[in-house]
Coordinates of C-alpha atoms in Angstrom, one line a residue:
M1 CA -59.7 0.6 29.8
E2 CA -55.7 1.8 29.9
R3 CA -54.5 4.9 29.5
E4 CA -52.5 5.4 26.6
V5 CA -49.0 6.1 28.0
R6 CA -47.2 9.9 27.8
V7 CA -44.5 10.7 29.3
R8 CA -42.7 14.1 29.2
F9 CA -39.1 15.6 29.1
A10 CA -39.6 18.9 30.2
P11 CA -35.7 20.8 30.3
S12 CA -35.3 24.4 31.2
P13 CA -33.5 26.5 28.5
T14 CA -31.0 27.7 30.8
G15 CA -27.4 26.3 29.7
A16 CA -26.1 23.4 28.2
L17 CA -27.6 20.0 28.7
H18 CA -26.1 17.9 31.0
I19 CA -26.1 14.6 30.2
G20 CA -28.1 13.8 33.6
G21 CA -30.5 15.5 31.6
V22 CA -30.4 13.4 28.4
R23 CA -30.7 10.4 30.4
T24 CA -33.9 11.1 31.6
A25 CA -35.1 12.0 28.3
L26 CA -33.9 8.3 27.2
Y27 CA -35.7 6.8 29.8
N28 CA -38.7 8.1 29.2
Y29 CA -38.5 7.6 25.1
L30 CA -37.4 4.4 26.0
L31 CA -40.9 3.7 27.9
A32 CA -42.7 5.8 25.3
R33 CA -41.8 3.5 22.6
K34 CA -41.8 0.1 24.7
T35 CA -45.8 0.8 25.1
G36 CA -46.6 2.5 21.9
G37 CA -47.0 5.9 23.6
K38 CA -45.8 8.9 23.2
M39 CA -42.9 10.9 24.0
I40 CA -43.5 14.9 25.0
L41 CA -40.8 17.8 25.1
R42 CA -41.8 20.9 27.3
I43 CA -39.8 23.7 27.7
E44 CA -40.4 25.2 31.1
D45 CA -39.3 28.7 30.5
T46 CA -41.2 30.5 33.3
D47 CA -38.3 31.7 35.1
Q48 CA -37.1 34.4 32.2
N49 CA -34.2 35.9 34.3
R50 CA -32.1 32.6 33.5
F51 CA -33.1 31.7 29.8
V52 CA -30.1 31.6 27.9
P53 CA -29.9 32.6 24.1
G54 CA -29.2 29.5 22.2
A55 CA -30.5 27.0 24.8
E56 CA -33.4 25.6 23.6
D57 CA -31.8 24.8 19.9
Y58 CA -29.3 23.1 21.9
I59 CA -31.5 20.7 23.7
R60 CA -33.4 19.8 20.2
E61 CA -30.1 18.8 18.3
S62 CA -29.1 17.4 21.5
L63 CA -31.8 14.6 21.6
A64 CA -31.6 14.4 17.4
W65 CA -28.2 13.6 18.0
C66 CA -28.8 10.9 20.3
G67 CA -32.0 9.4 18.0
I68 CA -34.6 10.6 20.8
E69 CA -37.5 10.9 18.5
L70 CA -40.6 13.6 19.7
D71 CA -43.8 13.3 19.0
E72 CA -45.2 16.1 20.7
S73 CA -42.8 19.7 20.9
P74 CA -42.5 23.1 20.6
W75 CA -41.0 22.3 17.2
N76 CA -43.2 20.2 15.8
G77 CA -46.7 20.9 17.6
G78 CA -49.4 18.4 18.8
P79 CA -53.0 19.0 20.4
Y80 CA -51.9 20.0 23.5
A81 CA -49.8 23.2 22.0
P82 CA -48.0 25.6 22.8
Y83 CA -45.2 23.2 24.3
R84 CA -43.4 26.6 26.0
Q85 CA -44.6 27.2 29.5
S86 CA -43.7 31.2 29.1
E87 CA -46.5 30.8 26.2
R88 CA -48.9 29.3 28.1
K89 CA -48.6 32.1 31.1
P90 CA -52.6 32.9 31.1
M91 CA -53.6 29.7 31.9
Y92 CA -51.9 29.0 35.2
M93 CA -53.2 31.6 36.9
Q94 CA -57.0 30.1 37.1
Y95 CA -55.7 27.1 38.7
A96 CA -54.0 29.2 41.1
L97 CA -56.9 31.3 41.9
Q98 CA -59.3 28.0 41.8
L99 CA -56.8 26.9 44.9
V100 CA -57.2 30.1 47.1
E101 CA -61.2 29.7 46.5
S102 CA -61.3 26.3 47.7
G103 CA -59.0 27.3 51.0
H104 CA -56.2 25.1 49.5
A105 CA -53.7 28.5 48.8
Y106 CA -53.5 32.2 49.9
Y107 CA -52.5 35.6 48.8
A108 CA -49.0 36.8 50.6
F109 CA -48.0 40.1 50.8
D110 CA -45.2 40.1 52.0
T111 CA -41.9 42.2 51.1
P112 CA -38.9 41.0 50.4
E113 CA -37.1 42.3 53.8
E114 CA -39.9 41.2 55.8
L115 CA -39.3 37.8 54.8
E116 CA -35.5 38.6 55.4
E117 CA -36.9 39.4 59.0
M118 CA -38.8 36.4 59.5
R119 CA -35.7 34.3 58.5
E120 CA -33.5 35.8 60.7
R121 CA -35.9 35.6 63.5
L122 CA -36.1 32.0 63.5
K123 CA -32.4 31.3 63.0
A124 CA -32.5 33.3 66.2
A125 CA -34.9 31.1 67.9
K126 CA -32.5 28.2 66.8
V127 CA -34.9 26.9 63.9
A128 CA -32.7 24.1 61.6
T129 CA -34.6 25.0 58.8
P130 CA -36.4 28.3 58.7
Q131 CA -39.4 28.5 56.3
Y132 CA -42.8 29.7 55.5
N133 CA -44.8 27.4 57.0
A134 CA -48.1 26.0 58.8
I135 CA -47.0 27.9 61.7
T136 CA -45.1 31.1 60.5
R137 CA -47.7 32.2 58.3
A138 CA -49.6 32.8 61.5
T139 CA -46.9 35.8 61.5
M140 CA -47.0 37.0 58.5
K141 CA -48.8 39.6 55.9
N142 CA -51.6 37.5 54.1
S143 CA -54.8 36.7 53.6
L144 CA -54.9 34.3 55.8
T145 CA -54.0 36.8 59.1
L146 CA -55.4 40.1 57.2
P147 CA -59.2 40.9 57.3
E148 CA -61.2 39.9 54.3
D149 CA -61.5 44.3 53.4
E150 CA -58.4 44.8 53.6
V151 CA -57.2 41.6 51.1
K152 CA -59.6 43.1 48.6
R153 CA -58.2 46.9 49.3
R154 CA -55.0 45.5 48.2
L155 CA -55.5 43.6 45.6
E156 CA -57.2 46.1 43.8
S157 CA -54.3 48.4 44.2
G158 CA -52.1 46.5 42.4
E159 CA -50.1 45.5 45.4
P160 CA -47.6 43.2 45.1
Y161 CA -48.4 39.5 46.3
V162 CA -47.8 36.0 45.1
I163 CA -50.2 33.2 45.9
R164 CA -48.5 30.7 48.2
L165 CA -49.9 26.5 49.1
K166 CA -51.5 26.6 52.2
V167 CA -49.8 23.1 53.8
P168 CA -51.6 21.6 55.9
R169 CA -49.8 21.2 59.4
K170 CA -50.3 17.8 60.7
E171 CA -50.5 15.5 57.8
E172 CA -49.0 12.1 56.7
I173 CA -48.3 12.0 52.6
R174 CA -47.8 9.1 51.0
L175 CA -46.2 8.7 47.1
K176 CA -45.6 5.0 45.5
D177 CA -42.2 5.8 43.6
L178 CA -42.0 2.9 40.9
I179 CA -38.3 3.1 41.2
R180 CA -38.2 3.5 45.5
G181 CA -41.7 1.9 46.9
W182 CA -43.7 4.0 49.0
V183 CA -42.0 7.4 50.1
M184 CA -43.5 8.7 53.1
V185 CA -42.9 12.8 53.9
H186 CA -44.9 14.3 57.0
S187 CA -46.2 17.9 56.2
S188 CA -44.6 20.1 58.6
A189 CA -41.6 19.0 56.9
I190 CA -42.9 20.9 53.6
D191 CA -43.3 24.8 53.5
D192 CA -46.1 26.6 51.7
K193 CA -44.0 27.1 48.5
V194 CA -45.0 30.2 46.1
L195 CA -47.3 29.0 43.2
M196 CA -47.8 32.4 41.6
K197 CA -44.9 34.7 41.5
S198 CA -45.4 38.5 41.8
D199 CA -44.8 39.0 38.0
G200 CA -47.5 36.6 37.2
M201 CA -45.6 34.1 36.4
P202 CA -46.1 30.3 37.8
T203 CA -43.6 28.9 39.5
Y204 CA -42.2 24.9 38.5
H205 CA -44.7 23.7 41.0
L206 CA -48.0 25.1 39.6
A207 CA -47.0 25.2 36.3
N208 CA -45.6 21.6 36.3
I209 CA -48.7 20.4 37.6
V210 CA -50.8 22.1 35.1
D211 CA -48.9 21.1 32.3
D212 CA -48.4 17.4 33.3
H213 CA -52.2 17.3 33.9
L214 CA -53.4 19.0 30.8
M215 CA -51.5 17.0 28.1
Q216 CA -52.7 13.7 30.2
I217 CA -49.3 13.0 31.2
T218 CA -49.3 9.1 32.6
H219 CA -45.4 8.9 33.5
V220 CA -43.2 11.0 35.3
I221 CA -39.7 10.3 35.4
R222 CA -37.4 12.9 36.3
G223 CA -34.1 13.0 38.9
E224 CA -33.5 11.9 42.4
E225 CA -33.1 15.8 43.1
W226 CA -37.3 16.2 42.3
L227 CA -38.2 13.7 45.0
P228 CA -38.4 16.1 48.1
S229 CA -41.2 18.1 45.7
A230 CA -43.2 15.0 44.9
P231 CA -45.0 15.0 48.4
L232 CA -45.8 18.9 47.6
H233 CA -46.9 18.1 44.3
V234 CA -49.4 15.2 45.4
L235 CA -51.0 18.2 47.4
L236 CA -51.9 20.0 44.1
Y237 CA -53.1 16.9 42.1
R238 CA -55.3 16.3 45.6
Y239 CA -56.3 19.8 45.9
L240 CA -57.1 20.4 42.1
G241 CA -59.0 17.6 42.2
W242 CA -56.8 15.9 39.8
E243 CA -55.6 13.0 41.9
D244 CA -57.5 9.9 40.0
T245 CA -55.4 10.7 36.8
M246 CA -52.1 11.5 39.0
P247 CA -49.3 10.3 37.0
E248 CA -46.8 7.6 38.4
F249 CA -43.4 8.7 39.5
A250 CA -40.1 7.2 39.1
H251 CA -37.1 9.3 40.3
L252 CA -33.8 8.3 38.7
P253 CA -31.2 7.7 40.8
L254 CA -27.7 10.8 40.9
L255 CA -24.8 10.2 38.2
L256 CA -21.9 10.4 40.3
K257 CA -18.3 11.6 40.0
P258 CA -16.0 9.1 39.0
D259 CA -14.8 8.6 42.7
G260 CA -18.3 8.3 43.8
N261 CA -17.8 11.2 46.3
G262 CA -21.3 13.7 45.2
K263 CA -23.4 14.4 42.3
L264 CA -21.7 14.6 38.9
S265 CA -21.6 18.7 38.0
K266 CA -21.5 20.4 34.5
R267 CA -17.9 21.4 35.9
D268 CA -16.3 17.9 36.7
G269 CA -16.0 17.1 33.1
D270 CA -13.7 20.1 32.0
K271 CA -12.0 19.8 35.3
L272 CA -11.2 15.8 35.3
G273 CA -10.8 15.4 31.3
F274 CA -14.2 14.0 29.9
P275 CA -17.5 15.9 28.2
V276 CA -20.5 16.5 30.6
F277 CA -22.7 17.6 27.6
P278 CA -23.7 15.7 24.8
L279 CA -22.7 18.5 22.1
R280 CA -20.0 21.1 22.3
W281 CA -21.3 24.0 24.2
V282 CA -20.0 27.9 24.6
D283 CA -21.3 30.0 27.0
P284 CA -23.2 32.8 24.7
N285 CA -22.8 35.1 28.2
T286 CA -19.2 34.4 29.0
G287 CA -17.8 32.6 26.0
E288 CA -16.7 29.6 28.0
V289 CA -16.4 26.7 26.2
S290 CA -17.3 23.2 27.6
S291 CA -16.6 20.0 25.1
G292 CA -19.2 17.6 24.0
Y293 CA -19.2 13.9 23.3
R294 CA -20.1 14.5 19.5
E295 CA -17.1 16.4 19.0
S296 CA -14.9 14.3 20.7
G297 CA -15.3 11.6 18.3
Y298 CA -18.5 9.8 20.3
L299 CA -20.7 8.1 18.1
P300 CA -24.0 8.2 19.2
E301 CA -25.5 5.2 19.4
A302 CA -22.4 4.1 21.6
F303 CA -23.2 7.4 24.0
V304 CA -27.0 6.2 24.0
N305 CA -26.1 2.6 24.8
F306 CA -23.3 3.9 27.9
L307 CA -26.1 6.5 28.9
A308 CA -28.8 3.7 29.5
F309 CA -26.1 1.7 31.4
L310 CA -25.7 4.8 34.1
G311 CA -28.7 3.7 36.1
W312 CA -29.9 0.8 34.4
N313 CA -29.5 -2.8 33.5
P314 CA -31.3 -5.6 32.0
G315 CA -30.3 -8.3 34.2
T316 CA -28.1 -10.1 31.6
Q317 CA -24.7 -10.5 30.9
Q318 CA -25.5 -8.5 27.2
E319 CA -23.7 -4.8 27.2
I320 CA -24.2 -4.4 23.5
F321 CA -27.9 -2.7 22.9
S322 CA -29.2 -0.8 19.6
M323 CA -32.0 1.6 20.2
E324 CA -34.5 -0.7 18.8
E325 CA -33.3 -3.9 21.8
L326 CA -32.8 -1.2 24.5
I327 CA -36.8 -0.5 23.6
Q328 CA -37.2 -4.2 23.6
E329 CA -35.6 -4.5 27.1
F330 CA -36.3 -1.6 29.2
T331 CA -38.3 -1.4 32.0
V332 CA -38.6 1.2 34.6
E333 CA -38.6 -1.7 37.4
R334 CA -34.9 -2.4 36.5
I335 CA -33.9 1.1 37.3
G336 CA -31.3 0.8 40.8
K337 CA -32.0 3.1 43.6
S338 CA -28.5 3.8 44.1
G339 CA -26.8 6.5 42.7
T340 CA -24.5 5.2 39.9
R341 CA -20.7 6.1 39.3
F342 CA -19.5 7.5 36.0
D343 CA -16.5 6.0 34.4
I344 CA -15.4 7.5 31.4
Q345 CA -13.9 4.6 30.4
K346 CA -16.5 2.2 29.9
A347 CA -17.7 5.1 27.6
R348 CA -15.0 4.7 25.5
W349 CA -15.3 1.1 25.8
F350 CA -18.7 1.1 24.1
N351 CA -17.3 3.6 21.6
E352 CA -14.5 1.3 20.8
Q353 CA -17.3 -1.8 20.5
Y354 CA -19.5 0.0 17.6
L355 CA -16.9 1.5 15.8
R356 CA -15.3 -2.0 15.7
A357 CA -18.9 -3.3 14.3
K358 CA -19.3 -1.1 11.5
P359 CA -18.3 -2.3 7.8
D360 CA -14.7 -1.1 6.8
S361 CA -16.3 0.4 3.6
E362 CA -18.1 3.0 6.4
L363 CA -14.6 3.2 8.4
A364 CA -12.4 4.6 5.1
D365 CA -15.0 7.3 4.8
Y366 CA -13.5 8.4 8.5
L367 CA -10.3 8.1 7.2
L368 CA -11.1 9.8 3.7
Q369 CA -12.3 12.7 5.3
A370 CA -8.8 13.2 7.6
L371 CA -7.0 12.6 4.6
A372 CA -9.1 15.6 2.5
E373 CA -8.0 18.0 5.4
H374 CA -4.7 17.0 4.8
N375 CA -4.4 17.4 1.2
I376 CA -4.0 13.9 0.7
T377 CA -6.1 11.7 -2.1
T378 CA -6.4 8.2 -2.2
S379 CA -8.8 4.8 -3.7
H380 CA -11.4 4.0 -1.5
E381 CA -10.4 0.6 -1.9
K382 CA -6.8 1.6 0.1
A383 CA -8.4 3.4 2.5
E384 CA -11.0 0.2 3.9
K385 CA -8.2 -2.0 4.1
I386 CA -6.2 0.5 6.2
A387 CA -9.4 1.1 7.8
G388 CA -9.9 -2.9 8.5
L389 CA -6.0 -3.3 9.5
M390 CA -6.6 -0.3 12.2
K391 CA -9.7 -0.8 13.6
E392 CA -8.8 -2.9 16.6
R393 CA -6.4 -0.1 17.5
V394 CA -9.0 3.2 17.3
S395 CA -11.6 4.5 19.8
F396 CA -12.5 7.4 17.8
P397 CA -13.1 8.3 14.2
Q398 CA -10.1 11.0 14.4
D399 CA -7.7 8.2 15.6
F400 CA -7.8 6.4 12.2
W401 CA -5.7 8.7 10.7
Q402 CA -3.6 9.6 14.0
E403 CA -2.8 5.8 14.2
A404 CA -2.7 5.1 9.8
R405 CA -0.7 8.7 9.4
Y406 CA 2.3 6.1 8.4
F407 CA 0.6 4.4 5.4
F408 CA 0.7 7.9 3.4
V409 CA 3.7 9.7 5.2
A410 CA 6.6 8.4 5.2
P411 CA 9.0 7.8 8.6
T412 CA 11.4 10.9 9.2
E413 CA 12.5 10.2 13.2
Y414 CA 12.7 7.0 14.8
S415 CA 12.4 5.4 18.5
D416 CA 15.8 5.7 19.5
K417 CA 15.0 2.8 22.3
V418 CA 14.1 0.7 19.4
A419 CA 17.0 1.6 17.1
S420 CA 19.1 1.2 20.3
K421 CA 18.1 -2.6 20.6
K422 CA 17.2 -3.6 17.5
W423 CA 19.1 -2.0 14.9
N424 CA 22.4 -3.8 14.0
A425 CA 24.6 -4.8 11.5
Q426 CA 22.9 -8.3 10.8
S427 CA 19.4 -6.8 10.0
V428 CA 21.1 -4.3 8.4
A429 CA 22.3 -7.3 6.0
V430 CA 19.0 -8.6 5.9
F431 CA 17.0 -5.1 5.3
E432 CA 19.3 -4.7 2.4
D433 CA 18.5 -8.5 0.9
F434 CA 14.9 -7.5 1.4
K435 CA 14.8 -4.2 -0.4
N436 CA 16.5 -5.3 -3.3
E437 CA 14.9 -8.8 -3.7
L438 CA 11.5 -6.7 -3.1
P439 CA 11.0 -5.9 -6.9
S440 CA 11.2 -9.5 -8.1
L441 CA 7.7 -10.5 -6.7
S442 CA 5.7 -10.9 -9.2
D443 CA 2.7 -11.2 -6.8
F444 CA 2.9 -9.0 -4.2
N445 CA 1.0 -9.7 -1.2
A446 CA 1.3 -10.2 2.4
D447 CA 1.8 -13.9 1.8
S448 CA 4.3 -13.5 -0.6
V449 CA 6.2 -10.4 1.3
K450 CA 6.4 -12.7 4.5
E451 CA 7.6 -15.9 2.1
L452 CA 10.3 -13.8 0.7
L453 CA 11.8 -12.4 4.1
S454 CA 11.5 -15.7 5.8
S455 CA 13.5 -17.1 2.6
I456 CA 16.3 -14.2 3.5
L457 CA 16.6 -14.9 6.6
E458 CA 16.8 -18.7 6.2
R459 CA 20.1 -17.3 4.2
H460 CA 21.1 -15.3 7.1
N461 CA 20.7 -17.9 9.8
M462 CA 18.4 -15.4 11.6
K463 CA 14.9 -15.6 12.9
L464 CA 11.6 -13.4 12.4
G465 CA 11.7 -11.9 15.3
Q466 CA 14.9 -10.9 15.7
V467 CA 14.2 -8.3 12.8
M468 CA 10.5 -7.8 12.8
Q469 CA 10.8 -4.5 15.5
A470 CA 13.7 -3.0 13.8
L471 CA 11.7 -3.5 10.0
R472 CA 8.5 -2.1 11.6
L473 CA 10.5 0.9 12.9
A474 CA 12.0 1.1 9.3
V475 CA 8.9 1.2 7.5
T476 CA 6.3 2.7 10.0
G477 CA 8.5 5.1 12.1
T478 CA 6.2 2.8 15.5
E479 CA 6.6 0.7 17.7
A480 CA 3.9 -1.5 17.5
G481 CA 0.8 -1.7 14.9
P482 CA -1.3 -4.4 13.1
D483 CA 0.7 -7.1 11.1
L484 CA 3.7 -5.8 9.2
M485 CA 3.0 -7.6 5.9
H486 CA -0.1 -6.4 5.4
I487 CA 1.2 -2.8 6.2
I488 CA 3.6 -3.5 3.3
E489 CA 1.5 -4.5 1.4
V490 CA -1.0 -1.6 1.3
I491 CA 2.1 0.6 1.4
G492 CA 3.6 -0.8 -1.8
R493 CA 6.5 -2.7 -2.8
D494 CA 8.6 0.8 -4.2
E495 CA 7.7 2.9 -1.3
T496 CA 8.6 -0.2 1.2
A497 CA 12.2 -0.4 -0.3
Q498 CA 12.2 3.2 -0.2
R499 CA 11.5 3.7 3.5
I500 CA 14.1 0.9 4.2
E501 CA 16.9 2.5 2.4
T502 CA 16.1 5.6 4.1
A503 CA 16.4 4.1 7.4
I504 CA 19.4 2.5 6.6
S505 CA 20.8 5.6 5.6
K506 CA 19.6 7.6 8.6
L507 CA 20.4 4.9 11.5
S508 CA 23.6 3.4 10.0
P509 CA 25.3 4.6 13.8
Y510 CA 23.5 1.6 15.5
A511 CA 24.3 -0.5 12.8
A512 CA 28.2 0.6 13.5
A513 CA 28.0 0.3 17.3

């Protein structure tokens, strides 16, 4: 009988959650939902020195904003609680001691000074990568080189020690990765990693393996940076007797800088002008503020859609996917091996598509919210009309106010570039008639306004194209926008007439030129 799919996202609360981490969580979630499995979140906080207050809440809020639902976590519990490694501390030592007793790990009593001396000695001998391994362990102070009674004495006296994994000297370690295929590493390239630190806390390597086993994790989807550690983890599963239930691994490709030159870092975003965090983050230690996608105006569904395509593709031309569609189409096999360039313009494009797909009634709420902040009131019906006119011209919800401001605030300044080219005595004569005859329209709408303007132009022997840009300047103060007749319909006949009159007065020097 096949096991239920159980995946986990295991971030460390050491700061804001990078979007690379959110992508990892998303791919885990998609696999869990696709297979009817479970999505687990585990907080890996064994390194208490790097713990940052507020980071755990930030992780929780970020995933909730993205719509990534957790089946088991520190916040809603589950059958394998606790879900914070710091709260699981007592259980790890027994597995470390099991490895010592089976001959696959050992006590090491080396002081920091002795470790540094060893590294310097190896550097002097031109060793490329100085490390504590199958060769150098023989020259160090550990339970493999010290007499048994001395090891016992040191342990009983409370002398600080660590427990290290005893990596075999000559062995080919094989691992089948769901994305990369077979990965083979020679054991000589792996050092004797510390499993238990001198403060009694496990390192990532031991805690990660123990927790994944005890929580019955079936698939480990994580970043490419963990690939070098995978052979070590295979050894731990083998030595603990868990190889038969070892999870399947999938190491995700890197997210690259926009130029493709190196991994996208936490600092790149603010430097290059885009967020690298899902939500705004204020570092509690430094006060440094980093922008977030939510606060920048990205819709969560657009952000998720964009993120899904950073490494995965459906094998079709379709680009817009709801979360449900992503779940339906997602397979680990369609995740690429090579790094993916980060393209903020594509993120913006996704946001535009999702905004345009929303009903005008919903878009109107964005505008009404901004209007309230500027102490402007209007009807929901009018806001809907404006949102419908402007939605092809906005990228973010906050753009509705920026782009539609002239619907509520008459222009006070006019483009010299447009006025000098398009404002003249002939167009002013048309505008005088237009503003004077607007009140005569019994049925005021875009069609009747256009019909009136066309008849006036015919009397003046002029064409629409000769006055449209100047008329737009008079009514909106802008050079471009949606259909001007529809704008006039929304602004209203009296306000339109008043704006034309103001423009004729203010731009009179151009007409006289």
